[in-house]
Each structure stands twice: as structure tokens, then as C-alpha cells.
Coordinates of C-alpha atoms and ligand atoms in Angstrom, one line a residue:
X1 CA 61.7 225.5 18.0
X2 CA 59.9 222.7 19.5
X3 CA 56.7 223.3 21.6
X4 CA 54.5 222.2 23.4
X5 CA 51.5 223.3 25.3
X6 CA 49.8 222.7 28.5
X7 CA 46.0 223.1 28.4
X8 CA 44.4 224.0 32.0
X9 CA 41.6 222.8 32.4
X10 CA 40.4 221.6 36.2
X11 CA 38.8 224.4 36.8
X12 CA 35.1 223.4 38.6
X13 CA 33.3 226.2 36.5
X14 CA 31.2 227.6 39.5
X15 CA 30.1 230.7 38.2
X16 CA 28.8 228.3 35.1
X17 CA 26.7 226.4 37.2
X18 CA 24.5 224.4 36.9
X19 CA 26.1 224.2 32.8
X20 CA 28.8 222.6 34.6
X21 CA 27.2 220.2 37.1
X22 CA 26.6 218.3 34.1
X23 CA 29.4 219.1 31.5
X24 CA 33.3 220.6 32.9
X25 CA 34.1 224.0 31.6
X26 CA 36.6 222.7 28.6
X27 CA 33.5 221.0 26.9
X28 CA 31.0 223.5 27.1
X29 CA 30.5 223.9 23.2
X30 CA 30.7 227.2 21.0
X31 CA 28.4 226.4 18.4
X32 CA 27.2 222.6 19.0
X33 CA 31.3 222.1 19.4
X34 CA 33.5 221.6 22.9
X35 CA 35.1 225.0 23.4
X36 CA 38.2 222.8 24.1
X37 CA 37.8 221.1 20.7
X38 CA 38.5 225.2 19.3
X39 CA 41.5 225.5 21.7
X40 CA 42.9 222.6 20.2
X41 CA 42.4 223.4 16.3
X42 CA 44.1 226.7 17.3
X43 CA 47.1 224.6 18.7
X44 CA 47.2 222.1 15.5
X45 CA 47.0 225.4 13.4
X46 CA 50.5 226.3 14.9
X47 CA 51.9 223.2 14.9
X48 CA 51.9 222.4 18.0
X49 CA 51.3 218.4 18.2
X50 CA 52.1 217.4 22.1
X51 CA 49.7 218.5 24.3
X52 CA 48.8 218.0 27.9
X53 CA 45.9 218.6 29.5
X54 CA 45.7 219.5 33.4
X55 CA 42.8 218.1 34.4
X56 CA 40.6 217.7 37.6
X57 CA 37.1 218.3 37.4
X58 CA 34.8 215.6 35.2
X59 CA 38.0 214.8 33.4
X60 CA 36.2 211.6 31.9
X61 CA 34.3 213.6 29.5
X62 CA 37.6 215.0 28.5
X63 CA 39.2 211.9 27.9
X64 CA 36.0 210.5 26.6
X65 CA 35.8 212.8 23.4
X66 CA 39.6 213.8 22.5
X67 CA 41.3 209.9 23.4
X68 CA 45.2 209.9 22.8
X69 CA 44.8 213.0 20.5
X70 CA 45.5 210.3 17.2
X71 CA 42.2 211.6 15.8
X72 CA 43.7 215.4 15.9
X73 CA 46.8 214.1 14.6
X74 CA 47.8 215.2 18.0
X75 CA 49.6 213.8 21.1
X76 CA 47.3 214.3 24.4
X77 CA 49.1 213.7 27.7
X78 CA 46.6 214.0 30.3
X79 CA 47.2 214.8 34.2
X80 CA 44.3 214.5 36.7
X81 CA 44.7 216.6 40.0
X82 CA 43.0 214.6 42.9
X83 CA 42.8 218.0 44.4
X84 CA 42.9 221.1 42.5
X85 CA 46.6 222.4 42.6
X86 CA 46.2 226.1 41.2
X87 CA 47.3 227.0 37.4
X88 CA 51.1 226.9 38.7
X89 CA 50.5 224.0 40.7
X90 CA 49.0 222.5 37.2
X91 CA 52.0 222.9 35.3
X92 CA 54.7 221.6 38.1
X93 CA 52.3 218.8 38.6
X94 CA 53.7 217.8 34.7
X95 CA 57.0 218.8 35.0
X96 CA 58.0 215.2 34.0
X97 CA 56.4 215.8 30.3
X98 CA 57.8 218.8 29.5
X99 CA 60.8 218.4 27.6
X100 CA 61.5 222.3 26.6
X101 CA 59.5 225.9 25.9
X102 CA 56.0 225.2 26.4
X103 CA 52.4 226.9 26.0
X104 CA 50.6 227.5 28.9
X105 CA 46.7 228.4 27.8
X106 CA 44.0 228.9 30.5
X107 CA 41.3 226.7 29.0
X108 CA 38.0 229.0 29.2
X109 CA 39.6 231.6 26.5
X110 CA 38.3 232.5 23.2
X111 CA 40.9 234.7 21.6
X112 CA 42.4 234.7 18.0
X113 CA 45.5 235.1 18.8
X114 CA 48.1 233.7 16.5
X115 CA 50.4 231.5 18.7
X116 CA 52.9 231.3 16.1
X117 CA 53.5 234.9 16.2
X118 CA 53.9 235.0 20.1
X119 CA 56.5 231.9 19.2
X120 CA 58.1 234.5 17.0
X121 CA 58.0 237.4 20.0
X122 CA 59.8 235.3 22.7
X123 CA 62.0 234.1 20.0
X124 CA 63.5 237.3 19.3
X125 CA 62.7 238.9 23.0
X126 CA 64.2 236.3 24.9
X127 CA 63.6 236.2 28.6
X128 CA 62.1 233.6 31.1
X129 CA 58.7 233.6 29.1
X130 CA 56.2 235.7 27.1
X131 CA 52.7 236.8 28.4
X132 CA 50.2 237.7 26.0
X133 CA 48.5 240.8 27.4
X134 CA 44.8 242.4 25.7
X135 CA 43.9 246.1 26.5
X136 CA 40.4 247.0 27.8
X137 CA 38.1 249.2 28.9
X138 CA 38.1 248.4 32.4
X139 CA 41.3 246.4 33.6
X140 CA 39.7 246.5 37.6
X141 CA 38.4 242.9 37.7
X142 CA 41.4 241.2 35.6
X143 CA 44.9 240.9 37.0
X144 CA 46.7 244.3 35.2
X145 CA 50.4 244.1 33.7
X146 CA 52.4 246.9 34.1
X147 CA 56.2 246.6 32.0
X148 CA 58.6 249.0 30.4
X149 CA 58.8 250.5 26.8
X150 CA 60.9 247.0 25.9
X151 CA 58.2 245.1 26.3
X152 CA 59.6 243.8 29.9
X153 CA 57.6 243.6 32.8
X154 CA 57.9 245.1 36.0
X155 CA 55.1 244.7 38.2
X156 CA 51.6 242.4 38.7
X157 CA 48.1 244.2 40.4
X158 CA 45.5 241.8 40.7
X159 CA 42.0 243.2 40.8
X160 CA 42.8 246.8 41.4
X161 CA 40.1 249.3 42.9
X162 CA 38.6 251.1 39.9
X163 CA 40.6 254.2 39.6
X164 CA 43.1 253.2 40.9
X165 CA 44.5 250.7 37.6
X166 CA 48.1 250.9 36.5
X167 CA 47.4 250.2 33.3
X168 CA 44.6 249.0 30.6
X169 CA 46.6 245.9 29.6
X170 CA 45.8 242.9 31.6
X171 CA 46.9 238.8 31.4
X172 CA 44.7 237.3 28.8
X173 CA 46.0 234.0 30.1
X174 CA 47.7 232.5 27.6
X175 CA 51.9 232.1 28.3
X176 CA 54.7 230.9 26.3
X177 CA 57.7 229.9 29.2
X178 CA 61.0 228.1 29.1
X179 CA 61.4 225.3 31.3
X180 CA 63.6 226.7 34.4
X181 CA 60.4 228.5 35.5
X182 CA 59.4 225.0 36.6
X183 CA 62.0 225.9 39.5
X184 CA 60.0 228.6 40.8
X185 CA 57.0 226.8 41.5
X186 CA 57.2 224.8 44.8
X187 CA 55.9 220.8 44.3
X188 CA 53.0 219.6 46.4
X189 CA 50.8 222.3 47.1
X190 CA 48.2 224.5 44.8
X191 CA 50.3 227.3 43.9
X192 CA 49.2 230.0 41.7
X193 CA 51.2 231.5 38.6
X194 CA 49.6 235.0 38.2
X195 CA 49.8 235.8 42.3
X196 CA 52.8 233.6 42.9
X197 CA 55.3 232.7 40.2
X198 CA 55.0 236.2 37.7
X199 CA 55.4 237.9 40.5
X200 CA 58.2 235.6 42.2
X201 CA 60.1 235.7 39.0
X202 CA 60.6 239.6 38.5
X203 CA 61.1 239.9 42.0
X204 CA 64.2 237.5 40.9
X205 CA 65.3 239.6 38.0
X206 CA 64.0 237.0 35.8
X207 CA 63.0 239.0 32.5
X208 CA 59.3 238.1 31.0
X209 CA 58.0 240.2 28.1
X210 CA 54.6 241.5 27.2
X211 CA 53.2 240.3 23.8
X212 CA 50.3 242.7 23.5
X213 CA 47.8 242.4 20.7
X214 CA 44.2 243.7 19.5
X215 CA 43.2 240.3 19.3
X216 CA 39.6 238.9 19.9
X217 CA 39.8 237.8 23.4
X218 CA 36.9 236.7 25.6
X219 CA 37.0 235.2 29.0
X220 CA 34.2 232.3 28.9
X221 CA 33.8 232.2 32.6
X222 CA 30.4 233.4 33.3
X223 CA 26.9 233.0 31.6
X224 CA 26.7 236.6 30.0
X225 CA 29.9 236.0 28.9
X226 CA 29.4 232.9 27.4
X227 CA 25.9 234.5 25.1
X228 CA 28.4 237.9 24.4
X229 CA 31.1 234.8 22.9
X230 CA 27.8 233.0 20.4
X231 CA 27.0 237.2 19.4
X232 CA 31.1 237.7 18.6
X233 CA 31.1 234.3 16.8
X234 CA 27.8 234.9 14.8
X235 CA 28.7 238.5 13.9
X236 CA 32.2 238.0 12.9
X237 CA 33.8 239.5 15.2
X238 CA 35.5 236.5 16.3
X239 CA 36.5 234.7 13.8
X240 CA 35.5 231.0 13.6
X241 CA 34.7 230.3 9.7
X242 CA 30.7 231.1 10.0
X243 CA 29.1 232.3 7.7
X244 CA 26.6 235.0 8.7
X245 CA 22.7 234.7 8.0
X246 CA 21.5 231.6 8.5
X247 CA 23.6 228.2 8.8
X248 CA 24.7 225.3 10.5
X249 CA 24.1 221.9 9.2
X250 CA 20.1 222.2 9.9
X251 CA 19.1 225.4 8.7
X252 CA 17.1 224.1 6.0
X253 CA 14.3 223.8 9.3
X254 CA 14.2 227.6 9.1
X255 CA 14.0 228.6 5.5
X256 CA 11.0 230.1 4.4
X257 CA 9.6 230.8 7.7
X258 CA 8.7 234.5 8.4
X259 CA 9.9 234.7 11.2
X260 CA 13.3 234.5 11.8
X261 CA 15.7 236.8 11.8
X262 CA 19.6 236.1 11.6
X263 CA 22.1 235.3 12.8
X264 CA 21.0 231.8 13.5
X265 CA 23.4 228.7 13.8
X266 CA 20.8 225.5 13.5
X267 CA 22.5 221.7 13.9
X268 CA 21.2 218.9 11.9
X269 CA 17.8 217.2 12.8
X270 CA 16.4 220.4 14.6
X271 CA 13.0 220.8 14.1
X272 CA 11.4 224.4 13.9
X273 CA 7.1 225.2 13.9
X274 CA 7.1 227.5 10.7
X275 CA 5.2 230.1 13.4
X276 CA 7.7 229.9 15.2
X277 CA 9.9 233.3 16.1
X278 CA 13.7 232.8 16.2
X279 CA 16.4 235.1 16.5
X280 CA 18.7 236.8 16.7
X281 CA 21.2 235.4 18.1
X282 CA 20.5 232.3 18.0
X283 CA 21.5 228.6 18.2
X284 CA 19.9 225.5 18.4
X285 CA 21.6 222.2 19.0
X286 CA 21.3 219.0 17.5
X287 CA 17.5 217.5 17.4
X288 CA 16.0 220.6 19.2
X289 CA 12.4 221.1 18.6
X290 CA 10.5 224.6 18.7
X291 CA 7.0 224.5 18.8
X292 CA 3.9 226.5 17.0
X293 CA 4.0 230.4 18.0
X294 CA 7.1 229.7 20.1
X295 CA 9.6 232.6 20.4
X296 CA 13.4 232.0 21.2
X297 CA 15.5 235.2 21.0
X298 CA 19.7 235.8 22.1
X299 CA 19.4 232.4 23.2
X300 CA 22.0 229.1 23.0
X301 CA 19.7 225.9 23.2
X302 CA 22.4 223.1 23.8
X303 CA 20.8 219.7 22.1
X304 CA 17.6 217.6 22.5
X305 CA 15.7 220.5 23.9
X306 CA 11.8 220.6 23.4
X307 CA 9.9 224.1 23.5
X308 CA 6.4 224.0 23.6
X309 CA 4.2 225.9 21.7
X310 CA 3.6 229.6 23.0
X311 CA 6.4 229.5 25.1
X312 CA 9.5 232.3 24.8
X313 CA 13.0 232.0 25.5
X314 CA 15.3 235.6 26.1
X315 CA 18.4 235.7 26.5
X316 CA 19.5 232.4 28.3
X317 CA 21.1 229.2 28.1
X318 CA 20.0 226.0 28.2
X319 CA 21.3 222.5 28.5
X320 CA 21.1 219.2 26.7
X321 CA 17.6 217.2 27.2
X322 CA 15.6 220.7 28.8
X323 CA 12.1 220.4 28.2
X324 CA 10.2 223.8 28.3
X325 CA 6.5 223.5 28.5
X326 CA 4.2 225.0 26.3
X327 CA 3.6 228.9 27.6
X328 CA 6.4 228.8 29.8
X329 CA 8.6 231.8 29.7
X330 CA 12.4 232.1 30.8
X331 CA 13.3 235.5 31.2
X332 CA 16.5 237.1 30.5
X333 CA 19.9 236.1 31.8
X334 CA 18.4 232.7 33.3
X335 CA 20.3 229.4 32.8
X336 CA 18.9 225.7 32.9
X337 CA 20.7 222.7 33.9
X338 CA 20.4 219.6 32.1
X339 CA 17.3 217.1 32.0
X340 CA 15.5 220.3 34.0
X341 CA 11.7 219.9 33.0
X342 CA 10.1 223.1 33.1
X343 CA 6.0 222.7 33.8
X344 CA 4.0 224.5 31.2
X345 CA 2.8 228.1 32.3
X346 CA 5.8 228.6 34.6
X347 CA 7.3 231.5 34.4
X348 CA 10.9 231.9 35.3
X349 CA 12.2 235.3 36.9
X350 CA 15.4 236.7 35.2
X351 CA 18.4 235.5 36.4
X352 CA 17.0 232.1 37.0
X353 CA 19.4 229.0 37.9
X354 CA 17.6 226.1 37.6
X355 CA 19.3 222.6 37.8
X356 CA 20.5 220.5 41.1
X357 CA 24.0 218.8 41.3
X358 CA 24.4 215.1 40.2
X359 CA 24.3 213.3 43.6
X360 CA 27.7 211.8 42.5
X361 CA 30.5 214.2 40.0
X362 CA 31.2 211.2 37.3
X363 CA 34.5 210.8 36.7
Ligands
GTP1 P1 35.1 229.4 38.5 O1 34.9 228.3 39.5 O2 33.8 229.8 37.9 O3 36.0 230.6 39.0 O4 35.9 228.7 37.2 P2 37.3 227.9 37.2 O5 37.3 226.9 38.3 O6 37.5 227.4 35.9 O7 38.4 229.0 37.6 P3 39.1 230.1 36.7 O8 38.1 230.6 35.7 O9 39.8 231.0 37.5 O10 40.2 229.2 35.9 C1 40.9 229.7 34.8 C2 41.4 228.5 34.0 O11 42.3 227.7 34.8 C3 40.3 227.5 33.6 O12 40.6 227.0 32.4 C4 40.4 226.4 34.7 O13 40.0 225.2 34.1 C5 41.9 226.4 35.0 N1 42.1 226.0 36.4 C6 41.8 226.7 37.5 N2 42.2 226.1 38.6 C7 42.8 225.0 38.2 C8 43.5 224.0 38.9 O14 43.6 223.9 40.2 N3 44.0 223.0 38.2 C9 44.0 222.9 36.8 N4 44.5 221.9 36.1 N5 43.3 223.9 36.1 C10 42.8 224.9 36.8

């Protein structure tokens, strides 16, 4: 069976911000790499070759790092929405590329699922399309699934009141549909597929199944979910061929210094004061340099960022080209744009968002 996928991502990222002022969602990285750039080895590992990518916001730092796909061995088709059209409106906007079943993937999701095997579920299920569906503790701010002992599904709740969920399975926003759902989407206006078309489609009799599985599945969408994704990666329990301990193509920078404390991912040329304290949870991007008595702990320093000596990082994020003054302290859960210059001394309260919009989006 021939597919292909559609890859959404022209999303603007808002509750990202100001990560996203300066990079779009899709090519935030996990690990020093695009999270896109993972989405797309998981599509190549199931043999899936044509892909297009629904695009809107910053789409030139898309097109800028994956091309045509050639350098995948892949085929990217990409679509850029002038205004955003909704994840419905995404696919129909494509309709002309799509030759038969395709993927649908939302683009800020770190799963393991095995696309091959939910190829293999529609295969034998049948049906208008396949939904892959995680359980979890609290299904009250995802949309929830509801569907019958077969597998098929019968109704959609969006954001239910807590207490009041149908079920613990919810849409982890990844679809495998044949093409005639195209006909339920209207042309020319943002349309969305989990209010809209799901529901539209059972309300037609059309049968869609639930795949459910106990994979890994994160939603990347907001900063503390973005830090709880580096902890999965660096402790295994997302799988994405690391090595615990200490690693990364610049973790010779660390060795030997008393202390760090793993997991640490460190990228080449980083640069690490051996008083320094790092980790866990840890990564440093390429070129990053930590000063004397530094401390950086549960922390993802994106690349080129300079800490000064004496000043401590907890818990936060940090763009490309950040320079934190010597004694400065960013407290817990705070987030720094890129280029931000933060003056030595300061101290950041936690939560902090620090980083204004380009005056002009490029591309
Ligand atoms: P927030 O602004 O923080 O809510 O993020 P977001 O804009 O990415 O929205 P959301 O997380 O709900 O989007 C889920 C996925 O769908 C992401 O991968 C988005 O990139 C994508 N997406 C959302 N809206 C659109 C759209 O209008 N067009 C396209 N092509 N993709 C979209």
C-alpha cells in the first residue's frame, strides 16, 4: 500500500513564545536537532518517501533546512497557507497532491509509535481512516475518543470538565485516512478536523477506527512540556538512540569535572569551567560556554549561549546567542528568547519570558 503523509506544521507556536518568535514550532530541536528533522526519520523508517508539509508560519526555515527532501532520500511537497486554514483546512488545501491513503501527523508530537503497524490496523480494519489514540491520566484538556469494542468510533468530547470524561483515551494526533475524506472538508475556509470532519464523518455513518497503543507520546506544545520531552529522551523513556550518562558529540568538555551529574547531552565545541555544576538534565548546544562556579541544572541551552561565572540556570530554556551575565540567576520554568542579553546580577523571577518579537516574521 502506497502512502504518503501530510506533516502540519503552521501552527504559530504561542504558548512557545518567545522560542518561536525566532524559530517555528517544527524546528525547535530535541537534542541540538529540529524536532521535525525526528518526525521525518520516523516517516523514512516506514517507508514512507512523499511527504508534504502544511506550512504557514516562518515556513522559510522549513524550506531552508529539509530543501526538496533529496538529502532524506525523501520527496517534500510543501504548501504555505497565507492565512492559517485549521488542520482540516491544511489537508484540503493539498488535495491536489494526494494521490491515495495518506498520513496525517500534527507536527509538535514526540511519540514512538510504529506507523507501519497503524498501516497494518487500517489495513485489516478498513473504514474511512484510523486514529491513533494514547490513554492518560487526565483526558480533560485533550479531545477524548469514545468507540465501541471493534475498535469503531462513536463519539468526539473536546476538552471535557474534569469528571465528567467519557473515556481515558484521547487523539494523539497522528491519522492514517483514505482519500474521500477530502469530500467532507469544505474548500476555502479554516476548517478543523478533530471539531469538524471526525465528528462530521460518524455523524455520516462513515466508520473510523481507534488504533490505541502504550506508546511514548508527548505533546511538545508548551515550555514544561518541552523540558519533560529532553528528561523522556535522556532517561530512555522515549526512545531516540541516546546513550545515558554523559554524551553528545562534546562531552569530552565535561569529563573529569566533579561536578556533573548525568544525564547530560553536550554538542561539539561547548566549552565547560571544570567548577562548573551541570546536571541533570541537561543539554548544551553547539559552542555554548559555562563559566567558573556556574551552575546549570534541568535546563536545555539551545547554541552559542555564554553563562558567566557564578550565575545558575534551573529549570528553563534558552535560545540560540543568550548571554547570561556573570551572577545572574534564572529561576525555574523561565524561558529566553533569542539574542536576549541578560545584565550580570539580574535575577529573573520564575516563570520569566523574556524576548520581544522580530519587528518583521521572516519568511
Ligand atoms: P499554539 O499557538 O501554542 O496553540 O500552537 P499551534 O499554533 O502549533 O497550535 P496547535 O498546537 O493546536 O497545533 C497542532 C499542530 O497543528 C501543530 O503541529 C501546528 O503546527 C499545526 N497547525 C495548527 N493550525 C494549523 C493551520 O492552520 N495550518 C497548518 N498547516 N498547521 C496547523
Amino acid at each position: 500500500m502506497f502512502v504518503q503523509a501530510i506533516v502540519l506544521v503552521g501552527g504559530e507556536g504561542t504558548r512557545l513564545r518567545p522560542l518561536t518568535y525566532g524559530t517555528p514550532k517544527p524546528m525547535v530541536p530535541i537534542l541540538n536537532v529540529p524536532f521535525l528533522a525526528r518526525t521525518m526519520e520516523r516517516l523514512y523508517a516506514a517507508e514512507i518517501r512523499d511527504v508534504i508539509l502544511a506550512a504557514g508560519y516562518m515556513p522559510q526555515a522549513i524550506v531552508d533546512y529539509f530543501g526538496d527532501g533529496s538529502g532524506l532520500g525523501m520527496n517534500i511537497t510543501y504548501a504555505i497557507e497565507e492565512t492559517p486554514l485549521g488542520t482540516a483546512g491544511a489537508i484540503k488545501n493539498v488535495e491536489r497532491h494526494i494521490t491515495g491513503p495518506f498520513f496525517v501527523l500534527n507536527g509538535d508530537v514526540l511519540t514512538s509509535l510504529d506507523l507501519r503497524s497503524m498501516r497494518e490496523f487500517h489495513h485489516e480494519k478498513g473504514g474511512i481512516g484510523a486514529l491513533h489514540l494514547i490513554r492518560v491520566e487526565d483526558p480533560s484538556p485533550f479531545g477524548c475518543v469514545v468507540h465501541d469494542d471493534a475498535g469503531r468510533i462513536t463519539a468526539f468530547v473536546e476538552k471535557p470538565p474534569k469528571g465528567t470524561e467519557p473515556t481515558d483515551e484521547i487523539n494523539a494526533g497522528t491519522y492514517l485516512l483514505e482519500r474521500d475524506i477530502l469530500d467532507l472538508i469544505p474548500a476555502g475556509r479554516a476548517v478543523s478536523i478533530e471539531r469538524e470532519t471526525f465528528p462530521q464523518a460518524i455523524a455520516e455513518g462513515k466508520a473510523l477506527y481507534a488504533f490505541t497503543t502504550a506508546d511514548y507520546w508527548l505533546d511538545l506544545g508548551r515550555p514544561e512540556q518541552y523540558l519533560a520531552a529532553h528528561r523522556d529522551v535522556l532517561s530512555g523513556a522515549m526512545p531516540l538512540a541516546v546513550e545515558p550518562g554523559i554524551n553528545g558529540a562534546g562531552r569530552e568538555a565535561l569529563f573529569g569535572h566533579p561536578r556533573v551529574v548525568p544525564p547530560i547531552f553536550a554538542a561539539a565545541d561547548v566549552v565547560v569551567d571544570a567548577s562548573a555544576t551541570i546536571g541533570p538534565n541537561v543539554v548544551l548546544g553547539r559552542g555554548c560556554s559555562i563559566g567558573a562556579a556556574a551552575a546549570v541544572r534541568e535546563s536545555v541551552l539551545w547554541e552559542h549561549v555564554s553563562v558567566g561565572a557564578g550565575a545558575i540556570i534551573e529549570e528553563a530554556i534558552v535560545a540560540s546567542g543568550v548571554t547570561i551575565g556573570a551572577n545572574a540567576r534564572v529561576a525555574h520554568g523561565s524561558v529566553i528568547g533569542h539574542d536576549v542579553t541578560i545584565d550580570p546580577g539580574a535575577i529573573l523571577e520564575p516563570g520569566t519570558r523574556l524576548g520581544a518579537p522580530p519587528e518583521r516574521i521572516p519568511g
